[in-house]
XYZ file of C-alpha atoms in Angstrom:
252
model
C 39.213 -30.165 116.543
C 37.458 -31.646 119.547
C 40.745 -31.673 121.443
C 41.170 -27.961 120.776
C 37.666 -27.240 122.050
C 38.343 -29.343 125.129
C 41.559 -27.476 125.842
C 39.858 -24.125 125.299
C 36.971 -25.106 127.554
C 39.383 -26.278 130.227
C 41.291 -23.023 130.070
C 38.082 -20.999 130.184
C 36.947 -22.900 133.245
C 40.138 -22.066 135.064
C 39.858 -18.445 133.973
C 36.301 -18.239 135.282
C 37.296 -19.797 138.601
C 40.268 -17.485 138.876
C 38.154 -14.451 138.021
C 35.324 -15.316 140.412
C 37.583 -15.804 143.437
C 40.174 -13.212 142.337
C 42.917 -15.769 142.885
C 45.569 -14.217 140.653
C 44.789 -10.724 141.900
C 45.552 -11.904 145.418
C 48.895 -13.345 144.369
C 47.902 -17.003 144.540
C 47.081 -19.896 142.204
C 44.387 -22.560 141.982
C 46.836 -25.273 143.029
C 48.037 -23.243 145.996
C 44.474 -22.588 147.137
C 43.548 -26.277 146.864
C 46.562 -27.283 148.947
C 45.816 -24.531 151.475
C 42.189 -25.612 151.718
C 43.136 -29.242 152.289
C 45.664 -28.218 154.929
C 43.066 -26.069 156.692
C 40.581 -28.938 156.625
C 43.083 -31.338 158.169
C 43.982 -28.754 160.809
C 40.400 -28.150 161.987
C 38.572 -31.432 161.337
C 39.533 -32.613 164.820
C 36.686 -30.410 166.076
C 34.128 -32.983 164.890
C 35.637 -35.295 167.511
C 36.377 -32.831 170.297
C 33.132 -30.805 170.267
C 30.744 -33.800 170.592
C 33.011 -35.275 173.256
C 32.975 -32.092 175.353
C 29.255 -31.441 175.073
C 28.502 -35.143 175.486
C 30.191 -35.038 178.881
C 27.683 -32.336 179.860
C 24.672 -34.399 178.793
C 24.197 -33.297 175.179
C 23.295 -35.914 172.587
C 26.624 -36.630 170.889
C 25.062 -37.726 167.608
C 23.121 -34.481 167.293
C 26.163 -32.413 168.244
C 28.272 -34.275 165.676
C 25.824 -33.431 162.882
C 25.499 -29.814 164.024
C 29.285 -29.413 164.132
C 29.645 -30.703 160.575
C 26.787 -28.554 159.254
C 28.110 -25.382 160.892
C 31.559 -25.897 159.387
C 30.191 -26.824 155.947
C 27.636 -24.045 155.491
C 29.716 -21.432 157.292
C 32.735 -22.092 155.093
C 30.588 -22.136 151.941
C 29.111 -18.753 152.852
C 32.562 -17.304 153.473
C 33.811 -18.567 150.121
C 30.818 -18.072 147.816
C 29.172 -15.018 149.384
C 31.918 -13.088 151.179
C 34.565 -14.340 148.708
C 37.118 -14.791 151.472
C 39.468 -17.784 151.872
C 38.388 -18.516 155.430
C 37.046 -21.644 157.092
C 34.349 -21.482 159.751
C 34.026 -23.960 162.592
C 32.753 -24.362 166.129
C 34.722 -22.454 168.749
C 36.413 -24.947 171.051
C 36.737 -22.328 173.797
C 33.006 -21.530 173.786
C 32.221 -25.243 173.664
C 34.343 -25.870 176.744
C 32.831 -22.882 178.554
C 29.292 -24.052 177.793
C 29.911 -27.656 178.796
C 32.188 -27.376 181.802
C 31.410 -23.942 183.214
C 27.722 -23.355 182.504
C 26.180 -26.837 182.484
C 28.494 -28.888 184.705
C 29.986 -26.088 186.794
C 26.953 -23.897 187.509
C 24.255 -26.511 186.965
C 22.487 -24.553 184.229
C 20.128 -26.695 182.166
C 20.954 -27.467 178.551
C 18.008 -25.458 177.089
C 19.003 -22.363 179.086
C 22.648 -22.739 178.055
C 21.674 -23.076 174.391
C 19.431 -20.032 174.723
C 22.324 -18.032 176.140
C 24.538 -19.097 173.234
C 21.806 -18.067 170.771
C 21.444 -14.634 172.378
C 25.214 -14.246 172.352
C 25.175 -14.944 168.619
C 22.554 -12.250 168.050
C 24.505 -9.716 170.101
C 27.757 -10.617 168.353
C 26.095 -10.189 164.962
C 24.680 -6.813 165.986
C 27.985 -5.396 167.216
C 29.718 -6.711 164.087
C 27.244 -5.112 161.678
C 27.276 -1.792 163.539
C 31.073 -1.678 163.740
C 31.208 -1.814 167.535
C 33.236 -5.037 167.462
C 35.870 -3.457 165.224
C 36.078 -0.466 167.557
C 36.523 -2.731 170.590
C 39.275 -4.756 168.932
C 41.128 -1.695 167.672
C 41.084 -0.092 171.132
C 41.861 -3.217 173.139
C 45.346 -3.153 174.708
C 47.839 -5.453 173.020
C 48.584 -7.352 176.225
C 44.923 -8.080 176.970
C 44.294 -9.327 173.438
C 47.167 -11.810 173.601
C 46.543 -12.685 177.233
C 42.948 -13.641 176.452
C 44.067 -16.142 173.837
C 46.684 -17.593 176.157
C 44.158 -17.882 178.982
C 41.671 -19.726 176.776
C 44.433 -22.089 175.666
C 45.428 -22.860 179.249
C 41.769 -23.419 180.144
C 41.421 -25.982 177.352
C 44.708 -27.592 178.376
C 43.465 -28.015 181.949
C 40.231 -29.627 180.734
C 42.097 -32.031 178.469
C 44.655 -32.896 181.153
C 41.878 -33.644 183.626
C 40.015 -35.717 181.067
C 42.913 -38.126 180.558
C 43.924 -38.170 184.230
C 47.114 -36.147 183.886
C 45.811 -33.861 186.623
C 43.058 -34.720 189.109
C 41.070 -32.897 191.743
C 43.143 -32.444 194.868
C 41.343 -34.128 197.795
C 43.519 -32.267 200.304
C 43.950 -28.613 201.176
C 46.097 -26.456 198.953
C 46.042 -26.283 195.191
C 42.753 -27.303 193.531
C 44.466 -29.905 191.328
C 47.118 -32.559 191.815
C 49.203 -34.707 189.492
C 47.556 -37.884 188.278
C 48.906 -41.381 187.700
C 51.615 -41.139 185.043
C 51.697 -44.924 184.666
C 48.081 -45.170 183.475
C 47.470 -45.905 179.800
C 45.498 -42.709 178.966
C 48.238 -40.514 180.433
C 51.026 -42.382 178.637
C 49.201 -42.296 175.300
C 48.430 -38.595 175.759
C 52.069 -37.734 176.441
C 53.220 -39.798 173.462
C 50.615 -38.146 171.259
C 51.559 -34.679 172.500
C 55.217 -35.325 171.732
C 54.282 -36.586 168.262
C 52.182 -33.467 167.609
C 55.086 -31.224 168.613
C 57.376 -33.106 166.244
C 54.984 -33.026 163.287
C 54.141 -29.355 163.808
C 57.851 -28.544 164.026
C 58.325 -30.215 160.649
C 55.207 -28.444 159.318
C 53.445 -31.674 158.372
C 49.927 -30.827 157.080
C 47.222 -32.282 159.299
C 49.712 -33.393 161.943
C 47.223 -33.012 164.794
C 44.579 -35.071 163.002
C 47.087 -37.771 162.067
C 48.119 -38.168 165.698
C 44.492 -38.281 166.873
C 43.699 -41.027 164.369
C 46.877 -42.950 165.187
C 46.191 -42.858 168.925
C 42.528 -43.766 168.452
C 43.160 -46.847 166.298
C 46.469 -47.886 167.812
C 46.871 -51.422 169.073
C 47.494 -50.104 172.574
C 44.242 -48.178 172.694
C 42.008 -50.849 171.181
C 43.400 -53.806 173.102
C 44.563 -52.554 176.486
C 42.085 -49.770 177.261
C 39.033 -51.366 178.932
C 36.907 -48.314 178.104
C 37.301 -48.871 174.358
C 34.717 -51.191 172.810
C 34.277 -52.038 169.132
C 30.906 -51.131 167.592
C 31.771 -51.404 163.895
C 33.514 -49.285 161.293
C 30.547 -47.230 160.070
C 27.361 -45.849 161.612
C 24.725 -43.415 160.416
C 24.528 -40.397 162.746
C 21.142 -39.424 164.151
C 19.706 -36.408 165.918
C 18.732 -38.601 168.853
C 16.682 -41.622 169.734
C 12.987 -41.719 168.988
C 11.118 -39.517 171.424
C 14.313 -37.852 172.627
C 15.003 -34.151 172.226
C 18.230 -32.251 172.658
C 16.277 -29.650 174.615
C 15.003 -32.086 177.222
C 16.343 -30.612 180.424
């Protein structure tokens, strides 16, 4: 008798979950959604490494940025799922992160508080044009070529930043092009090229979380830990903080 009640309760739980998220109505299943969610997580979790690294290079406190990145993704995704009832994950925009760090703060010398204020105002404006429908009108009337070209341009911008960060391209000290090829025999460049080739291979085979797997493999590889003088061991675990005592993220 208890087994029957357990089975009935289990079935009711699945029915309630299915009904709340309208899974069957959308042509999916609970198992498929769990697998899709895990795949999405593995595909975007690299941002908790990349975002603090980018903003840290511009003077932001990396511990505080790490926590903020995790909280934005967690609460944003929960709101999309539980409130909007949409199977979408929310995370920090890598393109905006790069623009803030390398263009505003490092490029134009804007202080961190002013840059954060600009990002906050941008969020308010973006929310306003979304609620009023202006954003939808802009997107629907934007030429197809511009829409795709914008995405490609942002991707190339991020590629240039990453290539410069590992030394694949460097600032050209002579006249001509602003960048020049770096030292292809250096360890960071070699590991980056190997990792890039591995990512291409895993993505071609549609391996879930391929990008994250390569990042982890490169980070903990014997080559990186032993031969890279910039890598130092500080332990396996550490509690993140919002900054040292008396330190504020807004200190400009």
